[in-house]
């Protein structure tokens, strides 16, 4: 790490005077401190650019935990958790200009008075520069095969403030233009080839959003935080399939179209103030989404036969409202946080299915349970206690529970209530000058996907899920161990092992009365190891090279509800491996490098189908970058150097239990080379 210059030291002192040290962090709990000078070679434009270069660290954006509850990300700003969900740590850091960053600290999560944090946590310390600063990014992208150009992917952000206030505002479009093309073959149950399909698909989307934040620290040290985001999401999917029997001309064309025009917003506010001997924080949060969706499949024949197909339309309104209070007070040689939370979630869906008759005319078709409303009211309370057992050993304990009431409308609906205990114990141990160990045992109540309650169809894959009003939230015992090893100037290593013992896991099950849908299975296990490794070349005399390796190895086990034997959880990640190489040429503005990744996942299992969506081995790309083109950073990259292809196969059974196959599909699609030009700048 770079030696702290005098100007940076003065800024750091001012920041500490303005915001104090990390709340609740005991002396000696900071593992590493990084200054802006440590990231200068990367020409960062935002706090996110700096956080992504912290050795041996990867941002966790959260896992969709229930309510606000315990913190489920590993990033905080000025010692405070980021209040938001979709507007989370990546979005928050992206809006903070590099001029406002004082330092980045890796701290022990259990040493913080923030329930839920353990292991390695990044604290981003900021102080407003007192002026309005901005940054922008534009990343046009082109593919060599069958996909329109992506011209409008980018963002612009500004930030400002003063001695007591900070504000940020960002406009962003997350744009995607993807597609692939290739041959699909269909075999009958005996393995004979019965159909060939020449297919081409496009997936185009734009997620346009305006987000911002405001923080004010009053003279009496009261803190007000406001965050918000408004988004529109436009999605268009098209698949054209020219089909025929082997050795014969194409005799039909199948067209599939998917369209969604979503609007959503979320707002959060929290206010912290002195109350009695401690600090009280009041938090409010509201999220709403409206997602009208239309799916269409149409098969037209060359012999002028009547067309076949269906149309499925759905309008989904969903929302979440949360009120939470946290009281933080010194107690029993440590710190105690008492929290109470109330939540209301809802999903209201209106759906319709139309199927073409023998004359090719669309007629309404019955789909029981496809129009319904699901509501959940929940109350949650808990106590979290933190203290240093030794100067090198931090403890955090939490205990609590929740009451929830789930209700679904309609003839198949019902109302049910649940009491669930939850809590955790976490330890962070500074085992040596360069080694930190963290352990955690937690009782978790999972969050249901309300869409699983309601009947739906997938026209493209010809799947139907009936309604299931009997779903209950899964629960699990989670065990986690993390080791962080600092290699000094050589880099950092972070390893995390986990094991989850789950009850009421959600998977595909048979439904009483006929059909299938997501439902609860009695038990499952999920386990694995993930890691982040950063190696730097400077200490060995070769300046400017950095290697980052991230990996995840996972497995799982559940008893298949139809076969009664063990298998992996349906459609989950098994292997994720990514390696990045970057070389910054000393004394110049030039850099170059590349990355490679490989991933694999388990099959998706239904009662009458087993499918696997995967890719051929390896994706690789290279880039060249100049960090001072009229004050801007320009990066040109070329991807898919190994000609990776998208692959999909599935087996449809007449009787999966007996192993009787109806037909088998297999396809391989090419998506060509990917060329991207990124332009970043500040103003």
Short mmCIF file of N, CA, C and O in Angstrom, two decimals, residues 37-103:
data_model
loop_
_atom_site.label_atom_id
_atom_site.label_comp_id
_atom_site.label_asym_id
_atom_site.label_seq_id
_atom_site.Cartn_x
_atom_site.Cartn_y
_atom_site.Cartn_z
N UNK A 37 -4.53 6.73 -3.12
CA UNK A 37 -3.28 6.57 -3.87
C UNK A 37 -2.99 5.12 -4.23
O UNK A 37 -2.30 4.84 -5.22
N UNK A 38 -3.53 4.18 -3.44
CA UNK A 38 -3.30 2.77 -3.73
C UNK A 38 -3.99 2.30 -5.01
O UNK A 38 -3.64 1.25 -5.56
N UNK A 39 -4.97 3.08 -5.46
CA UNK A 39 -5.72 2.68 -6.65
C UNK A 39 -5.46 3.60 -7.84
O UNK A 39 -6.12 3.49 -8.88
N UNK A 40 -4.49 4.50 -7.71
CA UNK A 40 -4.27 5.52 -8.74
C UNK A 40 -3.95 4.90 -10.10
O UNK A 40 -4.35 5.41 -11.15
N UNK A 41 -3.25 3.77 -10.11
CA UNK A 41 -2.86 3.16 -11.37
C UNK A 41 -4.06 2.68 -12.19
O UNK A 41 -3.96 2.48 -13.40
N UNK A 42 -5.23 2.49 -11.51
CA UNK A 42 -6.42 2.03 -12.21
C UNK A 42 -7.28 3.19 -12.71
O UNK A 42 -8.32 2.96 -13.32
N UNK A 43 -6.88 4.42 -12.42
CA UNK A 43 -7.64 5.61 -12.80
C UNK A 43 -9.12 5.48 -12.44
O UNK A 43 -10.00 5.61 -13.29
N UNK A 44 -9.45 5.23 -11.16
CA UNK A 44 -10.85 5.03 -10.77
C UNK A 44 -11.65 6.32 -10.91
O UNK A 44 -11.13 7.42 -10.74
N UNK A 45 -12.94 6.17 -11.20
CA UNK A 45 -13.85 7.31 -11.30
C UNK A 45 -14.84 7.34 -10.15
O UNK A 45 -15.46 8.37 -9.90
N UNK A 46 -15.01 6.21 -9.45
CA UNK A 46 -16.01 6.13 -8.38
C UNK A 46 -15.50 5.23 -7.26
O UNK A 46 -14.50 4.52 -7.42
N UNK A 47 -16.24 5.25 -6.14
CA UNK A 47 -15.91 4.36 -5.04
C UNK A 47 -16.04 2.90 -5.45
O UNK A 47 -15.32 2.03 -4.96
N UNK A 48 -16.96 2.61 -6.38
CA UNK A 48 -17.12 1.24 -6.86
C UNK A 48 -15.85 0.77 -7.58
O UNK A 48 -15.41 -0.37 -7.39
N UNK A 49 -15.26 1.64 -8.42
CA UNK A 49 -14.03 1.27 -9.12
C UNK A 49 -12.93 0.90 -8.13
O UNK A 49 -12.13 -0.01 -8.39
N UNK A 50 -12.88 1.60 -7.00
CA UNK A 50 -11.87 1.32 -6.00
C UNK A 50 -12.19 0.03 -5.26
O UNK A 50 -11.32 -0.82 -5.04
N UNK A 51 -13.46 -0.15 -4.87
CA UNK A 51 -13.85 -1.34 -4.12
C UNK A 51 -13.60 -2.61 -4.92
O UNK A 51 -13.21 -3.64 -4.36
N UNK A 52 -13.80 -2.54 -6.23
CA UNK A 52 -13.59 -3.72 -7.07
C UNK A 52 -12.12 -4.07 -7.23
O UNK A 52 -11.81 -5.16 -7.73
N UNK A 53 -11.22 -3.19 -6.80
CA UNK A 53 -9.78 -3.46 -6.89
C UNK A 53 -9.17 -3.79 -5.53
O UNK A 53 -7.94 -3.95 -5.44
N UNK A 54 -9.98 -3.88 -4.47
CA UNK A 54 -9.44 -4.27 -3.17
C UNK A 54 -8.98 -5.72 -3.25
O UNK A 54 -9.76 -6.60 -3.62
N UNK A 55 -7.74 -6.02 -2.94
CA UNK A 55 -7.22 -7.38 -3.11
C UNK A 55 -7.98 -8.41 -2.28
O UNK A 55 -8.26 -8.19 -1.09
N UNK A 56 -8.33 -9.52 -2.91
CA UNK A 56 -8.97 -10.63 -2.21
C UNK A 56 -10.36 -10.35 -1.73
O UNK A 56 -10.84 -11.01 -0.80
N UNK A 57 -11.08 -9.41 -2.35
CA UNK A 57 -12.41 -9.02 -1.88
C UNK A 57 -13.38 -8.98 -3.05
O UNK A 57 -13.04 -8.48 -4.13
N UNK A 58 -14.59 -9.52 -2.85
CA UNK A 58 -15.66 -9.43 -3.83
C UNK A 58 -16.91 -8.90 -3.14
O UNK A 58 -17.24 -9.33 -2.02
N UNK A 59 -17.59 -7.99 -3.80
CA UNK A 59 -18.81 -7.41 -3.24
C UNK A 59 -19.93 -8.44 -3.28
O UNK A 59 -20.19 -9.05 -4.31
N UNK A 60 -20.61 -8.64 -2.14
CA UNK A 60 -21.83 -9.43 -2.09
C UNK A 60 -23.01 -8.48 -2.05
O UNK A 60 -23.13 -7.67 -1.13
N UNK A 61 -23.88 -8.58 -3.05
CA UNK A 61 -24.99 -7.63 -3.16
C UNK A 61 -26.22 -8.04 -2.39
O UNK A 61 -27.25 -7.38 -2.46
N UNK A 62 -26.18 -9.13 -1.65
CA UNK A 62 -27.33 -9.56 -0.88
C UNK A 62 -28.01 -10.74 -1.53
O UNK A 62 -27.86 -11.01 -2.71
N UNK A 63 -28.78 -11.47 -0.74
CA UNK A 63 -29.41 -12.71 -1.22
C UNK A 63 -30.92 -12.65 -1.15
O UNK A 63 -31.60 -13.67 -1.09
N UNK A 64 -31.48 -11.43 -1.18
CA UNK A 64 -32.94 -11.32 -1.15
C UNK A 64 -33.53 -11.71 0.18
O UNK A 64 -34.59 -12.35 0.24
N UNK A 65 -32.87 -11.35 1.28
CA UNK A 65 -33.34 -11.73 2.61
C UNK A 65 -34.70 -11.10 2.90
O UNK A 65 -35.12 -10.12 2.29
N UNK A 66 -35.40 -11.70 3.87
CA UNK A 66 -36.72 -11.22 4.24
C UNK A 66 -36.61 -9.83 4.86
O UNK A 66 -35.83 -9.59 5.78
N UNK A 67 -37.45 -8.89 4.37
CA UNK A 67 -37.46 -7.55 4.93
C UNK A 67 -36.12 -6.87 4.85
O UNK A 67 -35.32 -7.08 3.94
N UNK A 68 -35.84 -6.00 5.84
CA UNK A 68 -34.51 -5.42 5.96
C UNK A 68 -33.68 -6.25 6.91
O UNK A 68 -32.55 -6.60 6.63
N UNK A 69 -34.25 -6.60 8.06
CA UNK A 69 -33.65 -7.57 8.96
C UNK A 69 -32.16 -7.38 9.15
O UNK A 69 -31.64 -6.26 9.22
N UNK A 70 -31.46 -8.51 9.26
CA UNK A 70 -30.02 -8.47 9.41
C UNK A 70 -29.37 -8.05 8.09
O UNK A 70 -29.89 -8.33 7.01
N UNK A 71 -28.24 -7.36 8.18
CA UNK A 71 -27.51 -6.96 6.98
C UNK A 71 -27.07 -8.21 6.21
O UNK A 71 -26.62 -9.19 6.80
N UNK A 72 -27.22 -8.20 4.88
CA UNK A 72 -26.83 -9.37 4.08
C UNK A 72 -25.87 -9.00 2.95
O UNK A 72 -25.71 -9.76 2.01
N UNK A 73 -25.24 -7.83 3.05
CA UNK A 73 -24.17 -7.48 2.13
C UNK A 73 -22.88 -7.31 2.94
O UNK A 73 -22.90 -7.31 4.17
N UNK A 74 -21.75 -7.17 2.25
CA UNK A 74 -20.48 -7.02 2.96
C UNK A 74 -19.83 -5.67 2.69
O UNK A 74 -18.61 -5.54 2.70
N UNK A 75 -20.68 -4.64 2.47
CA UNK A 75 -20.19 -3.28 2.25
C UNK A 75 -20.99 -2.33 3.13
O UNK A 75 -22.23 -2.42 3.21
N UNK A 76 -20.30 -1.42 3.80
CA UNK A 76 -20.94 -0.33 4.53
C UNK A 76 -20.27 0.98 4.12
O UNK A 76 -19.16 0.97 3.57
N UNK A 77 -20.96 2.08 4.34
CA UNK A 77 -20.43 3.40 4.01
C UNK A 77 -20.41 4.23 5.28
O UNK A 77 -21.45 4.40 5.94
N UNK A 78 -19.24 4.73 5.66
CA UNK A 78 -19.07 5.51 6.88
C UNK A 78 -19.63 4.79 8.09
O UNK A 78 -20.25 5.37 8.98
N UNK A 79 -19.40 3.46 8.14
CA UNK A 79 -19.82 2.67 9.28
C UNK A 79 -21.29 2.37 9.34
O UNK A 79 -21.76 1.79 10.32
N UNK A 80 -22.04 2.74 8.30
CA UNK A 80 -23.49 2.52 8.31
C UNK A 80 -23.87 1.60 7.16
O UNK A 80 -23.35 1.74 6.05
N UNK A 81 -24.82 0.68 7.41
CA UNK A 81 -25.29 -0.20 6.36
C UNK A 81 -26.05 0.59 5.31
O UNK A 81 -26.60 1.67 5.60
N UNK A 82 -26.09 0.08 4.11
CA UNK A 82 -26.79 0.73 3.01
C UNK A 82 -28.24 0.29 3.04
O UNK A 82 -28.53 -0.91 2.91
N UNK A 83 -29.16 1.24 3.24
CA UNK A 83 -30.58 0.92 3.33
C UNK A 83 -31.16 0.86 1.92
O UNK A 83 -31.40 1.89 1.29
N UNK A 84 -31.35 -0.33 1.44
CA UNK A 84 -31.91 -0.51 0.11
C UNK A 84 -31.87 -1.97 -0.25
O UNK A 84 -31.27 -2.79 0.44
N UNK A 85 -32.54 -2.32 -1.33
CA UNK A 85 -32.53 -3.70 -1.82
C UNK A 85 -32.00 -3.72 -3.24
O UNK A 85 -30.82 -3.96 -3.47
N UNK A 86 -32.86 -3.45 -4.21
CA UNK A 86 -32.35 -3.35 -5.58
C UNK A 86 -31.39 -2.18 -5.71
O UNK A 86 -30.47 -2.19 -6.52
N UNK A 87 -31.59 -1.15 -4.90
CA UNK A 87 -30.69 0.00 -4.85
C UNK A 87 -29.65 -0.27 -3.77
O UNK A 87 -29.68 0.31 -2.70
N UNK A 88 -28.73 -1.22 -4.06
CA UNK A 88 -27.84 -1.75 -3.04
C UNK A 88 -26.43 -1.21 -3.11
O UNK A 88 -26.18 -0.11 -3.59
N UNK A 89 -25.43 -2.01 -2.65
CA UNK A 89 -24.06 -1.50 -2.51
C UNK A 89 -23.41 -1.12 -3.83
O UNK A 89 -22.68 -0.13 -3.88
N UNK A 90 -23.63 -1.89 -4.88
CA UNK A 90 -23.02 -1.56 -6.17
C UNK A 90 -23.53 -0.20 -6.65
O UNK A 90 -22.76 0.68 -7.06
N UNK A 91 -24.85 -0.02 -6.59
CA UNK A 91 -25.44 1.24 -7.04
C UNK A 91 -24.99 2.41 -6.17
O UNK A 91 -24.70 3.50 -6.67
N UNK A 92 -24.94 2.20 -4.85
CA UNK A 92 -24.53 3.27 -3.94
C UNK A 92 -23.08 3.69 -4.17
O UNK A 92 -22.76 4.89 -4.23
N UNK A 93 -22.18 2.73 -4.30
CA UNK A 93 -20.76 3.05 -4.50
C UNK A 93 -20.52 3.67 -5.87
O UNK A 93 -19.63 4.51 -6.02
N UNK A 94 -21.32 3.26 -6.85
CA UNK A 94 -21.14 3.80 -8.20
C UNK A 94 -21.44 5.29 -8.26
O UNK A 94 -20.91 6.02 -9.10
N UNK A 95 -22.27 5.79 -7.34
CA UNK A 95 -22.64 7.21 -7.34
C UNK A 95 -21.65 8.08 -6.58
O UNK A 95 -21.73 9.31 -6.65
N UNK A 96 -20.73 7.49 -5.83
CA UNK A 96 -19.78 8.26 -5.02
C UNK A 96 -18.54 8.56 -5.85
O UNK A 96 -17.82 7.64 -6.25
N UNK A 97 -18.23 9.82 -6.12
CA UNK A 97 -17.04 10.14 -6.93
C UNK A 97 -15.77 9.84 -6.15
O UNK A 97 -15.74 9.89 -4.91
N UNK A 98 -14.71 9.55 -6.86
CA UNK A 98 -13.46 9.18 -6.22
C UNK A 98 -12.91 10.32 -5.37
O UNK A 98 -12.21 10.09 -4.38
N UNK A 99 -13.25 11.57 -5.74
CA UNK A 99 -12.76 12.73 -4.96
C UNK A 99 -13.28 12.73 -3.53
O UNK A 99 -12.70 13.37 -2.65
N UNK A 100 -14.41 12.05 -3.28
CA UNK A 100 -15.01 12.05 -1.95
C UNK A 100 -14.58 10.86 -1.10
O UNK A 100 -15.02 10.73 0.05
N UNK A 101 -13.75 9.99 -1.63
CA UNK A 101 -13.33 8.80 -0.89
C UNK A 101 -12.07 9.12 -0.09
O UNK A 101 -11.06 9.56 -0.65
N UNK A 102 -12.15 8.91 1.21
CA UNK A 102 -11.00 9.13 2.09
C UNK A 102 -10.14 7.88 2.18
O UNK A 102 -8.93 7.91 2.02
N UNK A 103 -10.78 6.75 2.43
CA UNK A 103 -10.08 5.48 2.53
C UNK A 103 -11.09 4.34 2.48
O UNK A 103 -12.30 4.54 2.64
#
